[in-house]
CSV table of N, CA and C in Angstrom, one decimal:
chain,number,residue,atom,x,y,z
A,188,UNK,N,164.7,117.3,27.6
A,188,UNK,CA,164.6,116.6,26.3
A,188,UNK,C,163.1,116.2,26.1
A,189,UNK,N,162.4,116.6,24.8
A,189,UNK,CA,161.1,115.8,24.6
A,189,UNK,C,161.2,114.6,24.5
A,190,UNK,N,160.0,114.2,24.8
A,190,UNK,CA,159.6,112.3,25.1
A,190,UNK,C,159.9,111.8,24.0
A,191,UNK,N,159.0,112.0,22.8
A,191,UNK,CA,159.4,111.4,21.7
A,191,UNK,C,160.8,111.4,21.2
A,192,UNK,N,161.6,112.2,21.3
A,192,UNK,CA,163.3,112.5,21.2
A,192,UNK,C,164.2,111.2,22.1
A,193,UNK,N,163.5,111.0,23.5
A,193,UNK,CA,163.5,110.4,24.3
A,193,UNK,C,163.2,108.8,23.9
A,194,UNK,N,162.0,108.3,23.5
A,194,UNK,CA,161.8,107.3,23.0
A,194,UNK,C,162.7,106.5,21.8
A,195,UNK,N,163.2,107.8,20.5
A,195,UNK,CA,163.6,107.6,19.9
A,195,UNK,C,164.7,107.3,20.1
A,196,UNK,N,165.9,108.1,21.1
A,196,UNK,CA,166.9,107.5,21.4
A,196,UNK,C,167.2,106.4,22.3
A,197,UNK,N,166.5,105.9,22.8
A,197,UNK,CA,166.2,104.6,23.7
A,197,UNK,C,166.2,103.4,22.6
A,198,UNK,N,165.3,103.6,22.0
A,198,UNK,CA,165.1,102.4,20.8
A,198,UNK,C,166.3,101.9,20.0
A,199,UNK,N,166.9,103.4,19.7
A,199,UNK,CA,168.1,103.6,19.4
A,199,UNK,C,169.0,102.7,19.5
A,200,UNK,N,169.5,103.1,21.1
A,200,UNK,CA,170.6,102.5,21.7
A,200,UNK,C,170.1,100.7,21.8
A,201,UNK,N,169.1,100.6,22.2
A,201,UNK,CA,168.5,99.6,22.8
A,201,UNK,C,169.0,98.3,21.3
A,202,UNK,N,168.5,98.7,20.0
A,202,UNK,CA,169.0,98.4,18.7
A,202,UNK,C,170.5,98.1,18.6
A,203,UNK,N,171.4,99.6,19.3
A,203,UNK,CA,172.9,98.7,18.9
A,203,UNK,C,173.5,97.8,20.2
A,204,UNK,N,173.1,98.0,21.5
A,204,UNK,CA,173.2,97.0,22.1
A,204,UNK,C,173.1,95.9,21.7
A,205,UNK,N,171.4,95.6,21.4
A,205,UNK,CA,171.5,94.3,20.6
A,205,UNK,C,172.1,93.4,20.1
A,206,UNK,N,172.7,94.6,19.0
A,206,UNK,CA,173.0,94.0,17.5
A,206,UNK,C,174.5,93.7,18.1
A,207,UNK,N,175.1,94.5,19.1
A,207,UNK,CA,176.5,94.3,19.5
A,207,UNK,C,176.3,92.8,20.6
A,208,UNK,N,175.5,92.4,21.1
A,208,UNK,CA,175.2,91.7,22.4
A,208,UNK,C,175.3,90.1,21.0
A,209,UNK,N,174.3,90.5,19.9
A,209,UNK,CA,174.2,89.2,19.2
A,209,UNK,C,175.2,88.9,18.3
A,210,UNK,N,176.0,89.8,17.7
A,210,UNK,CA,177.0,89.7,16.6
A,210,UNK,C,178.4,88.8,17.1
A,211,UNK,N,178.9,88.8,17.8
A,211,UNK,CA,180.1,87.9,18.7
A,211,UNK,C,179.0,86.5,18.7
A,212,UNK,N,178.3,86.0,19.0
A,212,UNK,CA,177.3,85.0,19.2
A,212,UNK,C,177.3,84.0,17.9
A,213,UNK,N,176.4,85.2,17.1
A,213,UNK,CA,176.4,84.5,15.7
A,213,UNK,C,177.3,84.3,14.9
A,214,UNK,N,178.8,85.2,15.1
A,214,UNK,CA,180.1,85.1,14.7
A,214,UNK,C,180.3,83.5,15.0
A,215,UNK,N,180.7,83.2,16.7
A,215,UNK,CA,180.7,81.7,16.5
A,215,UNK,C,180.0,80.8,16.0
A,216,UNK,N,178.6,81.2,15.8
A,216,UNK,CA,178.1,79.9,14.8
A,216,UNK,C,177.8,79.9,13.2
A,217,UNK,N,179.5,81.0,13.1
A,217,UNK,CA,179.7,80.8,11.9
A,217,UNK,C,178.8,81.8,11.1
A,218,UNK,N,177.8,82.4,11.3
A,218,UNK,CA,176.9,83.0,10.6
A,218,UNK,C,177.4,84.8,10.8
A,219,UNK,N,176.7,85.5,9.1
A,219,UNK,CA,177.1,86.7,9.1
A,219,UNK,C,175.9,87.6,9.5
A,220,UNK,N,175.4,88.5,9.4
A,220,UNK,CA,174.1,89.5,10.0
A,220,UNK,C,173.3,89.0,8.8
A,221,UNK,N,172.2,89.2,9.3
A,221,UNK,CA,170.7,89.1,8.2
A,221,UNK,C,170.3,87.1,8.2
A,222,UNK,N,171.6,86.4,8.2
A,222,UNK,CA,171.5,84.8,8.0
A,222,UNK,C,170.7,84.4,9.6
A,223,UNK,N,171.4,85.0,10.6
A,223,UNK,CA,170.3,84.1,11.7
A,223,UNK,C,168.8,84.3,11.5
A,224,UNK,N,168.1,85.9,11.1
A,224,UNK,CA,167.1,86.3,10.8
A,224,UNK,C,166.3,84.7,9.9
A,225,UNK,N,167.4,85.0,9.2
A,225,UNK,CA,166.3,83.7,7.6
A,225,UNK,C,166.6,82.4,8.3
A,226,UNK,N,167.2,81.8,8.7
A,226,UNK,CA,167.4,80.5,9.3
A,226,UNK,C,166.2,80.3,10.6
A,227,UNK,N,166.4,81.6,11.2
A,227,UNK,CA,164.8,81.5,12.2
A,227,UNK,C,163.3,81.4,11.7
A,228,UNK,N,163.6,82.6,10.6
A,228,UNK,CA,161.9,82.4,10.0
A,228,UNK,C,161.9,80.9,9.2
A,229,UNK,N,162.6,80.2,8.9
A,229,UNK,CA,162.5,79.0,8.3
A,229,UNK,C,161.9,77.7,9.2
A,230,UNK,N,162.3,78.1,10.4
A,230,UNK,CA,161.9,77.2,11.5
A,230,UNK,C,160.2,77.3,11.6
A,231,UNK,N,159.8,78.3,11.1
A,231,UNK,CA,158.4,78.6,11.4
A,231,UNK,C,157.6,78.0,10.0
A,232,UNK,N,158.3,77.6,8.8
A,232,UNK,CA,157.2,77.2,7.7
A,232,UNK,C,158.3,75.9,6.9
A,233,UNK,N,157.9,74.9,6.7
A,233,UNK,CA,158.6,73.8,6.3
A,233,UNK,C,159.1,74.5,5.0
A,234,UNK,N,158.4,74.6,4.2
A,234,UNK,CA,158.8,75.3,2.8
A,234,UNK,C,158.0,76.7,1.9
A,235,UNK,N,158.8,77.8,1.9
A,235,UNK,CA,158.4,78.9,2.0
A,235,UNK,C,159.3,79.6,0.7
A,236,UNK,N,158.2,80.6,-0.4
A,236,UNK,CA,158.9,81.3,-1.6
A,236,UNK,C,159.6,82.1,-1.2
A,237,UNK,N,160.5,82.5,-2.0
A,237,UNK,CA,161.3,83.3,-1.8
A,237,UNK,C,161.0,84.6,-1.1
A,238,UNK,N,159.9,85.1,-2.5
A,238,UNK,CA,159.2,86.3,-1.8
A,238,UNK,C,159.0,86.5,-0.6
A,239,UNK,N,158.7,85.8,0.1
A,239,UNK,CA,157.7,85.3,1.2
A,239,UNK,C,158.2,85.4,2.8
A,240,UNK,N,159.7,84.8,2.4
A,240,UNK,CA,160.6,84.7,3.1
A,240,UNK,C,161.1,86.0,3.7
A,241,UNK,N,161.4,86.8,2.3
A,241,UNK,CA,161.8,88.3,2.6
A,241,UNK,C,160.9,89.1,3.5
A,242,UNK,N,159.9,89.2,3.1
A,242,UNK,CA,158.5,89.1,3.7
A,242,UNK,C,158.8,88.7,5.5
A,243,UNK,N,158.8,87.9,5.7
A,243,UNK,CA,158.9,88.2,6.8
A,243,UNK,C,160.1,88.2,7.6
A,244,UNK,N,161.2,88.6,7.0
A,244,UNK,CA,162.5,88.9,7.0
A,244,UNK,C,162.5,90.6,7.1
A,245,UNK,N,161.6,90.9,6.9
A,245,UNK,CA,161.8,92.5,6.5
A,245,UNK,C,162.7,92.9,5.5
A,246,UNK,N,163.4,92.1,4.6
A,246,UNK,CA,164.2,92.8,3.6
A,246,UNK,C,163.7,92.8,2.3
A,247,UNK,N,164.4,93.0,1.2
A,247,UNK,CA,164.4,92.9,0.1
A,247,UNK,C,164.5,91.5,-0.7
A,248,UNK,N,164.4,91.2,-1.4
A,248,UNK,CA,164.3,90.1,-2.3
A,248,UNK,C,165.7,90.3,-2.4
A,249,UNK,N,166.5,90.7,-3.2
A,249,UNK,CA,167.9,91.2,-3.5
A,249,UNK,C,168.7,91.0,-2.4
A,250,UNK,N,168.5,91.3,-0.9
A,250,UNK,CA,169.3,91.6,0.0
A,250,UNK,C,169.1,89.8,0.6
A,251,UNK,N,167.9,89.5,0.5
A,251,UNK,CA,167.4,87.7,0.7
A,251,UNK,C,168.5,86.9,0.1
A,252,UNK,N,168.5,86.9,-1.7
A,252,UNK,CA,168.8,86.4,-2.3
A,252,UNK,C,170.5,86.2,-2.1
A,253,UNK,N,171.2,87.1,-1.5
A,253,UNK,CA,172.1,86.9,-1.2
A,253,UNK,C,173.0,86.2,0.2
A,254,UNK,N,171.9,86.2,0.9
A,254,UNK,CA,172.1,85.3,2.0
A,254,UNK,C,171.7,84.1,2.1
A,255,UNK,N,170.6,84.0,1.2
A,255,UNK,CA,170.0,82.5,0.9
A,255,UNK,C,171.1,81.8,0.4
A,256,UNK,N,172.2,82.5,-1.0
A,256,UNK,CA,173.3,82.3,-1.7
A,256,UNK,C,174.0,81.5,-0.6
A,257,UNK,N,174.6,82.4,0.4
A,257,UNK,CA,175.3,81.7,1.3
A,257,UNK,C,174.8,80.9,2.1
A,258,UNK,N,173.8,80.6,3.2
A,258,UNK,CA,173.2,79.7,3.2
A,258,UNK,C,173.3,78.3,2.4
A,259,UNK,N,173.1,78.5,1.4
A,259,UNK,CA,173.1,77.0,0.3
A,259,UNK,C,174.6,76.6,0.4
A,260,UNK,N,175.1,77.9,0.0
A,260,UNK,CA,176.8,77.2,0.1
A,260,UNK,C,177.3,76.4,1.3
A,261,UNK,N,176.6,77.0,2.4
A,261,UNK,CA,176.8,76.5,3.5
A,261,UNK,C,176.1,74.9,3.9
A,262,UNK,N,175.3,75.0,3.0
A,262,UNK,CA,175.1,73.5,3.4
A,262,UNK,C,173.3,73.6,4.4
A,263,UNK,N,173.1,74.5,4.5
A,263,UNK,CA,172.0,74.8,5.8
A,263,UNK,C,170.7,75.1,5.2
A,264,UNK,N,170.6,75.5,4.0
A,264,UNK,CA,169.0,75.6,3.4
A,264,UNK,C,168.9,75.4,1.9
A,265,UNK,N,168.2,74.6,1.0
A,265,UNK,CA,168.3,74.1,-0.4
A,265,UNK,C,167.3,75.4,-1.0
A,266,UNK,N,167.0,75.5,-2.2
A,266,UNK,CA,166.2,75.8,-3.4
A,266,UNK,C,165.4,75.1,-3.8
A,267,UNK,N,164.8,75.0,-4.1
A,267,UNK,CA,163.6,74.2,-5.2
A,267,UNK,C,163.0,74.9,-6.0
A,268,UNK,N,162.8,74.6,-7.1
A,268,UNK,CA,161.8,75.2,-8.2
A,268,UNK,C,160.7,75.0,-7.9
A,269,UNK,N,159.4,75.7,-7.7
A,269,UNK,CA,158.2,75.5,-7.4
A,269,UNK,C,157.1,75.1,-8.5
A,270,UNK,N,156.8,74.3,-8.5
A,270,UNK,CA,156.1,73.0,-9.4
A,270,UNK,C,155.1,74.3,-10.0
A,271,UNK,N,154.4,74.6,-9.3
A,271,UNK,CA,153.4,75.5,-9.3
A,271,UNK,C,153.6,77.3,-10.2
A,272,UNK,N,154.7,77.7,-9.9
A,272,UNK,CA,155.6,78.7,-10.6
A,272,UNK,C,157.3,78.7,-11.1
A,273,UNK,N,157.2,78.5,-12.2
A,273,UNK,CA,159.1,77.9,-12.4
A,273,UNK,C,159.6,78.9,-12.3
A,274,UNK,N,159.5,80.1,-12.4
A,274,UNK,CA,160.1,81.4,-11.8
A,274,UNK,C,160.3,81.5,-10.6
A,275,UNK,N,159.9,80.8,-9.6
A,275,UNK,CA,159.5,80.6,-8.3
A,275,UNK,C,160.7,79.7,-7.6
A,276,UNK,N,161.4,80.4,-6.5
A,276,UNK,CA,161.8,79.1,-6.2
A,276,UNK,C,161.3,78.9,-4.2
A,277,UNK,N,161.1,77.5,-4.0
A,277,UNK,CA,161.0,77.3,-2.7
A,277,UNK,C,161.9,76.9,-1.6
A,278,UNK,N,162.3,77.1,-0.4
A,278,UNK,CA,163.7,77.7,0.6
A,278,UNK,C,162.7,77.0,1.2
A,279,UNK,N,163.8,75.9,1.9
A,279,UNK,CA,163.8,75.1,3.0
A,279,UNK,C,164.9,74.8,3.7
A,280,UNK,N,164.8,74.4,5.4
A,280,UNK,CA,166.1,73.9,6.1
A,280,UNK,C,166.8,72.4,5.4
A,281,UNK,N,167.8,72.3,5.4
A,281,UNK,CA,168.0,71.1,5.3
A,281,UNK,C,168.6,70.6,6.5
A,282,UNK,N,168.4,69.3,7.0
A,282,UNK,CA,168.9,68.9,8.4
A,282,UNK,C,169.7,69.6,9.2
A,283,UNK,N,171.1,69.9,8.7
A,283,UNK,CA,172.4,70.5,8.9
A,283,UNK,C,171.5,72.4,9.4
A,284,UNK,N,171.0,72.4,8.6
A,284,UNK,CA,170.2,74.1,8.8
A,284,UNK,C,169.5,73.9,9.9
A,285,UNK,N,168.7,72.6,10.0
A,285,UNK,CA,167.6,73.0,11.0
A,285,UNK,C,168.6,72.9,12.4
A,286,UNK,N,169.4,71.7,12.9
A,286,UNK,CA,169.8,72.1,13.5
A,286,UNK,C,170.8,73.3,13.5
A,287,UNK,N,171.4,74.2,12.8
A,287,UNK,CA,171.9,75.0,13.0
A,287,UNK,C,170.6,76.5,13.4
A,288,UNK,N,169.8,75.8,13.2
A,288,UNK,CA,168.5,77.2,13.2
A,288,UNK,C,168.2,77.2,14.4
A,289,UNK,N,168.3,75.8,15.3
A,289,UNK,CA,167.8,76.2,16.5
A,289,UNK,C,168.9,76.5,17.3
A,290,UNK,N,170.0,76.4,17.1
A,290,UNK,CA,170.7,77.0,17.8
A,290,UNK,C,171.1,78.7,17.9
A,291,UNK,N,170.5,79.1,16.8
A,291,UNK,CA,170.0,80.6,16.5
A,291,UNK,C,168.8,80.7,17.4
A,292,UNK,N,167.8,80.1,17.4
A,292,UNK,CA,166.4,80.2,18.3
A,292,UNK,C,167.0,80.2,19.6
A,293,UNK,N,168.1,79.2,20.1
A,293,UNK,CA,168.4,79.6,21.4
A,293,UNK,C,169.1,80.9,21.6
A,294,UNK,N,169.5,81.3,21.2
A,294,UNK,CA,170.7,82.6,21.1
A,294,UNK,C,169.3,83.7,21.5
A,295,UNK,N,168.4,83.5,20.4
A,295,UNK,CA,167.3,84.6,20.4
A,295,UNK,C,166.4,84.5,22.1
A,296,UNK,N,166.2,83.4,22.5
A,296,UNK,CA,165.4,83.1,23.4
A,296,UNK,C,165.7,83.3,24.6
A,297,UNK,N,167.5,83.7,24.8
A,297,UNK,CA,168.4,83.9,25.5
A,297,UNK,C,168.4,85.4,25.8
A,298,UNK,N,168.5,85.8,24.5
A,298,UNK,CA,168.4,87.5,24.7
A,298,UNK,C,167.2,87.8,24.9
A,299,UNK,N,165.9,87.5,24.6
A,299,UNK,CA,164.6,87.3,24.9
A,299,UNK,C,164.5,87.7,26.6
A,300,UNK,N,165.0,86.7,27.2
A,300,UNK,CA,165.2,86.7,28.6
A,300,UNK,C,166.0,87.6,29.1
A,301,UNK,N,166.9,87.9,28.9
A,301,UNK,CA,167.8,89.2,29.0
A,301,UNK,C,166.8,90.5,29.0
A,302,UNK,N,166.6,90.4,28.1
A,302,UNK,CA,166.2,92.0,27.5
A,302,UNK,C,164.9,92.1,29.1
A,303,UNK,N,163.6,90.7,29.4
A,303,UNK,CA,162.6,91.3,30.0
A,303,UNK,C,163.2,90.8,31.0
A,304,UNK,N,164.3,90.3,31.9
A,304,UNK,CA,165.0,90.0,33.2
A,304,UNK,C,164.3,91.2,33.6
A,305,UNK,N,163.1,90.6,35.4
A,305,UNK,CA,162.8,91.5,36.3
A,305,UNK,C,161.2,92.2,35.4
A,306,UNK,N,161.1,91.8,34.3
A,306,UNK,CA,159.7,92.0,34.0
A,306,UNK,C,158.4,91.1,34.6
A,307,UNK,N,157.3,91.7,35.0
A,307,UNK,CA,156.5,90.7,35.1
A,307,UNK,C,155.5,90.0,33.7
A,308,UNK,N,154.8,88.6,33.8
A,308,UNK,CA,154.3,88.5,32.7
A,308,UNK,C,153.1,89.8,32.0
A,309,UNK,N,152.9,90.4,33.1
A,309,UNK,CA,151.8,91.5,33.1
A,309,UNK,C,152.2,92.5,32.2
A,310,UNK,N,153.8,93.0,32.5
A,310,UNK,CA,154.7,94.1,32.0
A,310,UNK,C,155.2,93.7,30.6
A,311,UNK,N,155.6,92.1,30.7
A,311,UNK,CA,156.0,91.9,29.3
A,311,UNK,C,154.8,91.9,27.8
A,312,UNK,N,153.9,91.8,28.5
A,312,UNK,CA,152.2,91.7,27.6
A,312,UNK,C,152.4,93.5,26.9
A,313,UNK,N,152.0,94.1,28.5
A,313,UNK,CA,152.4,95.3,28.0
A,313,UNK,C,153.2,95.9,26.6
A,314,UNK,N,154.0,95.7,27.3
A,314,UNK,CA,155.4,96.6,26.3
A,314,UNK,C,155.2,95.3,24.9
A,315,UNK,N,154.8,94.6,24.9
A,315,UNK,CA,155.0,94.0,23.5
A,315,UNK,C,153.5,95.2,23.2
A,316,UNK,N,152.5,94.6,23.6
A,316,UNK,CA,151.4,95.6,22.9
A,316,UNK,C,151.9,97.0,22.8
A,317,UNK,N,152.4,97.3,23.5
A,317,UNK,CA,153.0,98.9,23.3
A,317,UNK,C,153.6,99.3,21.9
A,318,UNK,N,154.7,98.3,21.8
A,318,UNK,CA,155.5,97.8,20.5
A,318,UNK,C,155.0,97.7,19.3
A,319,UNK,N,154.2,97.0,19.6
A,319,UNK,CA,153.0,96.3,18.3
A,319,UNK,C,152.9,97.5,17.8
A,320,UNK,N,152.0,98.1,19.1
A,320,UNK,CA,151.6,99.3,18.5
A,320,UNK,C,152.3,100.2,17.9
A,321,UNK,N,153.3,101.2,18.3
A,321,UNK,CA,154.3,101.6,17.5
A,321,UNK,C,155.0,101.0,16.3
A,322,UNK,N,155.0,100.0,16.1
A,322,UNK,CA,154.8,99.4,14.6
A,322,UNK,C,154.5,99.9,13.6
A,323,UNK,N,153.1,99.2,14.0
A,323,UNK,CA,151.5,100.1,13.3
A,323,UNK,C,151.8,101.3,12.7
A,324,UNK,N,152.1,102.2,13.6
A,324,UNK,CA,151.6,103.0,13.8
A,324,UNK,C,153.2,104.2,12.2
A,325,UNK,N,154.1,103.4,13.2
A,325,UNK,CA,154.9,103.3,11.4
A,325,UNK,C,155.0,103.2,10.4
A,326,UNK,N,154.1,101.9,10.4
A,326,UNK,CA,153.7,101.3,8.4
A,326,UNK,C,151.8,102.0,8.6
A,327,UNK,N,151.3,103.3,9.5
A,327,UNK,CA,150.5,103.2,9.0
A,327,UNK,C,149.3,102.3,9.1
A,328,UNK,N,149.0,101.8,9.6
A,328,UNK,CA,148.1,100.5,10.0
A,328,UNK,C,147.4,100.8,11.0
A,329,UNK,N,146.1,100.1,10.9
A,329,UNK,CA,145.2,100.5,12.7
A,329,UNK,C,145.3,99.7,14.0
């Protein structure tokens, strides 16, 4: 089999393990796919546009907008109109979220450890720059 065939199917699998490793997880804390994602990046900016969110969400506005929906329903992140743009609105945790967020951060930090179990700090530097790089190297970037 060629490497890159090779690579590709690794990533692959490595993806639905994951997503199967984290879905039972997030199931109990109540949350559906794409919601832990936005509840984590929210831990990283007190109050953040919508746009922005998606943005580092990797989705769409559209595919955001509908998890934010639930979210609010849920009680875990508010709206605000942005003073600055009324077309604008700004997404934040609300208490109930934040703590529900970090208990998403632990789930992540958990598998985190899993995935490099038996790595050294040397190897994990590595493979993340490796990563990075392969990124890049997707969207095109130097």
């Amino acid at each position: 089999m060629e490497r890159s065939a090779m690579i590709r199917d690794l990533l692959f699998c490595l993806d639905m393990e994951r997503r199967q490793t984290l879905r039972p997880q997030f199931e109990k804390l109540g949350l559906t796919p794409g919601q832990p994602g936005v509840l984590k990046a929210l831990l990283k900016k007190t109050e953040i546009t919508q746009k922005e969110l998606a943005q580092m969400c990797h989705v769409d506005q559209t595919t955001l907008s509908r998890n934010l929906d639930k979210l609010v329903q849920a009680g875990y992140v508010e709206r605000k109109t942005d003073a600055e743009c009324r077309r604008c609105f700004l997404i934040s945790l609300t208490e109930t979220g934040r703590t529900k967020a970090e208990e998403v951060r632990l789930v992540f930090q958990e598998l985190e450890k899993r995935l490099t179990n038996g790595f050294s700090k040397e190897e994990q530097e590595m493979l993340y720059s490796y990563l990075e790089r392969m990124l890049c190297n997707l969207r095109g970037e130097e």
